[in-house]
Coordinates of C-alpha atoms in Angstrom, one line a residue:
X1 CA -35.4 -80.6 -68.7
X2 CA -35.1 -81.7 -65.0
X3 CA -33.7 -85.2 -64.2
X4 CA -35.8 -86.0 -61.2
X5 CA -35.0 -88.6 -58.7
X6 CA -37.4 -90.1 -56.1
X7 CA -36.4 -91.0 -52.7
X8 CA -38.2 -90.5 -49.4
X9 CA -37.0 -88.9 -46.3
X10 CA -33.5 -88.1 -47.6
X11 CA -30.6 -88.0 -45.1
X12 CA -27.2 -86.6 -45.6
X13 CA -24.9 -89.3 -47.2
X14 CA -22.0 -90.2 -45.0
X15 CA -20.1 -91.8 -47.7
X16 CA -20.5 -92.0 -51.5
X17 CA -19.3 -95.7 -51.6
X18 CA -15.9 -94.5 -53.1
X19 CA -14.0 -94.0 -49.9
X20 CA -15.1 -90.2 -49.5
X21 CA -15.9 -89.0 -46.0
X22 CA -18.9 -86.8 -45.2
X23 CA -17.8 -83.1 -45.7
X24 CA -20.8 -81.3 -47.1
X25 CA -19.1 -77.9 -47.8
X26 CA -16.3 -79.5 -49.7
X27 CA -18.6 -81.9 -51.6
X28 CA -20.9 -79.2 -52.7
X29 CA -17.9 -76.9 -53.7
X30 CA -16.5 -79.7 -55.9
X31 CA -19.9 -80.4 -57.5
X32 CA -20.3 -76.8 -58.3
X33 CA -16.8 -76.5 -59.7
X34 CA -17.5 -79.5 -62.0
X35 CA -20.9 -78.5 -62.8
X36 CA -19.8 -75.1 -63.8
X37 CA -17.7 -76.5 -66.6
X38 CA -20.4 -79.0 -67.6
X39 CA -23.0 -76.3 -67.9
X40 CA -20.7 -73.8 -69.6
X41 CA -19.6 -76.4 -72.1
X42 CA -22.8 -78.1 -72.9
X43 CA -25.6 -75.7 -71.8
X44 CA -28.5 -76.5 -69.6
X45 CA -30.0 -79.1 -71.9
X46 CA -26.8 -80.9 -72.9
X47 CA -25.3 -81.1 -69.4
X48 CA -25.6 -84.6 -67.7
X49 CA -26.0 -85.1 -64.0
X50 CA -24.5 -88.5 -64.3
X51 CA -21.3 -87.1 -65.7
X52 CA -21.2 -84.5 -63.0
X53 CA -21.6 -87.3 -60.4
X54 CA -18.9 -89.5 -61.9
X55 CA -16.4 -86.6 -62.2
X56 CA -16.9 -85.7 -58.5
X57 CA -17.1 -89.3 -57.3
X58 CA -20.4 -88.7 -55.7
X59 CA -23.9 -89.9 -56.7
X60 CA -26.9 -88.5 -58.5
X61 CA -28.8 -89.0 -55.2
X62 CA -26.2 -86.8 -53.3
X63 CA -26.4 -84.0 -56.0
X64 CA -30.2 -84.0 -55.7
X65 CA -30.0 -84.0 -52.0
X66 CA -27.9 -80.8 -52.0
X67 CA -29.4 -79.0 -54.9
X68 CA -32.8 -80.4 -55.3
X69 CA -32.9 -80.8 -59.2
X70 CA -30.8 -80.2 -62.2
X71 CA -32.3 -76.8 -62.4
X72 CA -31.5 -76.1 -58.9
X73 CA -27.8 -77.1 -59.5
X74 CA -27.8 -74.8 -62.6
X75 CA -29.1 -71.9 -60.7
X76 CA -26.6 -72.5 -58.0
X77 CA -23.7 -72.6 -60.5
X78 CA -24.9 -69.2 -61.9
X79 CA -25.2 -67.6 -58.4
X80 CA -21.8 -68.9 -57.3
X81 CA -20.1 -67.6 -60.6
X82 CA -21.4 -64.1 -59.9
X83 CA -20.6 -64.4 -56.2
X84 CA -17.0 -65.3 -56.8
X85 CA -16.5 -62.4 -59.3
X86 CA -18.1 -59.9 -56.8
X87 CA -16.1 -61.2 -53.9
X88 CA -12.8 -60.7 -55.8
X89 CA -14.1 -57.2 -57.0
X90 CA -14.7 -56.1 -53.4
X91 CA -11.1 -56.8 -52.5
X92 CA -9.8 -54.2 -55.2
X93 CA -9.8 -51.4 -52.5
X94 CA -11.0 -48.9 -55.0
X95 CA -11.5 -46.3 -52.4
X96 CA -7.8 -46.2 -51.7
X97 CA -7.1 -45.0 -55.2
X98 CA -7.6 -41.7 -57.0
X99 CA -10.7 -41.9 -59.3
X100 CA -9.0 -42.5 -62.7
X101 CA -6.6 -45.1 -61.3
X102 CA -9.5 -46.7 -59.4
X103 CA -11.6 -46.9 -62.6
X104 CA -8.6 -48.2 -64.5
X105 CA -8.1 -51.1 -61.9
X106 CA -11.8 -52.0 -62.1
X107 CA -11.6 -52.2 -66.0
X108 CA -8.3 -54.3 -65.8
X109 CA -9.9 -56.6 -63.2
X110 CA -13.0 -57.2 -65.4
X111 CA -10.9 -57.7 -68.5
X112 CA -8.6 -60.2 -66.7
X113 CA -11.5 -62.0 -65.0
X114 CA -13.4 -62.6 -68.1
X115 CA -10.4 -63.5 -70.2
X116 CA -9.3 -66.0 -67.6
X117 CA -12.7 -67.5 -66.9
X118 CA -14.3 -68.5 -70.1
X119 CA -16.7 -70.7 -68.4
X120 CA -18.3 -67.5 -66.9
X121 CA -18.8 -66.1 -70.3
X122 CA -20.3 -69.2 -71.6
X123 CA -22.6 -69.5 -68.6
X124 CA -23.9 -66.0 -69.2
X125 CA -24.3 -66.7 -72.9
X126 CA -26.3 -69.9 -72.2
X127 CA -28.5 -68.1 -69.6
X128 CA -29.2 -65.3 -72.2
X129 CA -30.3 -68.2 -74.6
X130 CA -32.6 -69.1 -71.8
X131 CA -33.7 -65.5 -71.8
X132 CA -32.7 -65.1 -68.1
X133 CA -35.5 -67.4 -67.0
X134 CA -33.4 -69.3 -64.4
X135 CA -31.4 -66.4 -63.1
X136 CA -34.8 -64.5 -62.5
X137 CA -35.6 -67.1 -60.0
X138 CA -32.6 -66.2 -57.9
X139 CA -33.2 -64.6 -54.5
X140 CA -29.7 -63.2 -54.2
X141 CA -28.7 -62.1 -57.8
X142 CA -29.9 -58.6 -57.3
X143 CA -28.1 -58.1 -54.1
X144 CA -24.9 -59.6 -55.4
X145 CA -24.7 -57.2 -58.4
X146 CA -26.0 -54.1 -56.7
X147 CA -22.5 -54.0 -55.1
X148 CA -20.9 -53.7 -58.5
X149 CA -23.0 -50.6 -59.3
X150 CA -22.2 -49.1 -56.0
X151 CA -18.5 -49.5 -56.5
X152 CA -18.8 -47.7 -59.9
X153 CA -21.0 -45.0 -58.4
X154 CA -18.6 -44.3 -55.7
X155 CA -15.6 -44.0 -58.1
X156 CA -17.6 -42.0 -60.6
X157 CA -18.9 -39.5 -57.9
X158 CA -15.4 -38.9 -56.7
X159 CA -14.2 -38.3 -60.2
X160 CA -17.1 -35.8 -61.0
X161 CA -16.4 -34.0 -57.6
X162 CA -12.7 -33.6 -58.5
X163 CA -13.5 -32.3 -62.0
X164 CA -12.0 -35.4 -63.7
X165 CA -15.2 -37.1 -65.0
X166 CA -18.1 -35.5 -67.0
X167 CA -21.3 -35.3 -65.1
X168 CA -24.6 -36.7 -66.1
X169 CA -23.7 -40.4 -66.6
X170 CA -25.5 -43.3 -65.0
X171 CA -23.2 -45.7 -63.2
X172 CA -25.2 -48.5 -64.8
X173 CA -24.2 -47.2 -68.2
X174 CA -20.5 -47.2 -67.1
X175 CA -20.8 -50.7 -65.8
X176 CA -22.6 -51.8 -69.0
X177 CA -19.8 -50.4 -71.2
X178 CA -17.0 -52.1 -69.1
X179 CA -19.1 -55.4 -69.5
X180 CA -19.7 -54.8 -73.2
X181 CA -16.1 -54.6 -74.2
X182 CA -14.6 -57.2 -71.8
X183 CA -17.4 -59.7 -72.6
X184 CA -17.1 -59.2 -76.3
X185 CA -13.5 -59.9 -76.0
X186 CA -14.2 -63.5 -75.0
X187 CA -17.5 -64.4 -76.4
X188 CA -16.7 -63.5 -79.9
X189 CA -13.0 -64.6 -79.9
X190 CA -13.6 -67.6 -82.2
X191 CA -15.8 -66.1 -84.9
X192 CA -13.9 -62.9 -84.9
X193 CA -10.6 -64.6 -85.0
X194 CA -11.8 -66.7 -87.9
X195 CA -13.1 -63.8 -89.9
X196 CA -10.1 -61.5 -89.3
X197 CA -7.4 -64.0 -89.0
X198 CA -4.8 -61.6 -87.8
X199 CA -6.8 -61.3 -84.5
X200 CA -7.0 -65.1 -84.0
X201 CA -5.8 -66.0 -80.4
X202 CA -4.4 -69.3 -79.5
X203 CA -4.8 -69.6 -75.7
X204 CA -6.6 -66.6 -74.3
X205 CA -9.0 -64.1 -75.8
X206 CA -7.2 -61.1 -77.3
X207 CA -10.0 -59.7 -79.6
X208 CA -9.6 -56.4 -77.9
X209 CA -6.4 -55.3 -76.3
X210 CA -6.6 -54.6 -72.6
X211 CA -4.9 -51.2 -72.8
X212 CA -7.4 -50.2 -75.5
X213 CA -10.5 -51.3 -73.4
X214 CA -9.0 -49.2 -70.5
X215 CA -8.6 -46.1 -72.8
X216 CA -12.0 -46.5 -74.3
X217 CA -13.7 -46.5 -70.8
X218 CA -11.5 -43.6 -69.6
X219 CA -12.4 -41.5 -72.6
X220 CA -16.1 -42.3 -72.2
X221 CA -16.2 -41.0 -68.6
X222 CA -13.6 -38.3 -68.7
X223 CA -13.7 -34.6 -69.5
X224 CA -10.1 -35.0 -70.7
X225 CA -7.2 -37.4 -70.3
X226 CA -3.5 -37.0 -71.2
X227 CA -2.2 -38.7 -74.3
X228 CA -1.2 -42.2 -74.0

């Protein structure tokens, strides 16, 4: 549910009353960082704007000024989470690597990103509980993630052209396979670890070994690969 606030003719706050100076970009970044953890930890319904305001030394009024509503902040958090991931992904310089090494780097990056950013996994899980209703409202999410598919397509096409990858695969299916393994590694770490106690992890997800995920993806796309 939204937590509406009513005020007329809002103006950008120059101070929060706690000694902070007016720096909209920095303030918005701090709000997004704290809100990311709040929404990831408690979901859309359980998250509280009051707690986000207190943690960022801002006010409810300021949060609503920048993001419009609780739902608006939640959508901004989702978009920023995807934006950060795709920004880092674009710096992998996959075009500089041979196809197999490029795909390996992409899988390793995705594995590491998900393992080290559990809040991202929780956000995606929560949004799936919402049936994607909020992400559907985004005007940028399609463009953000189309770049990920293009990166896979470019690597895959080079691999097919060099006779390394089998033809006939859809880059979306390759992306889905990478996401499935790396997402499961984090999303099911607690239940899987409890059921199969030898797979329980203390600090970071290790449900699936990184090297095994890489091998699974390479075997999926490759005509043949050398023994490990």
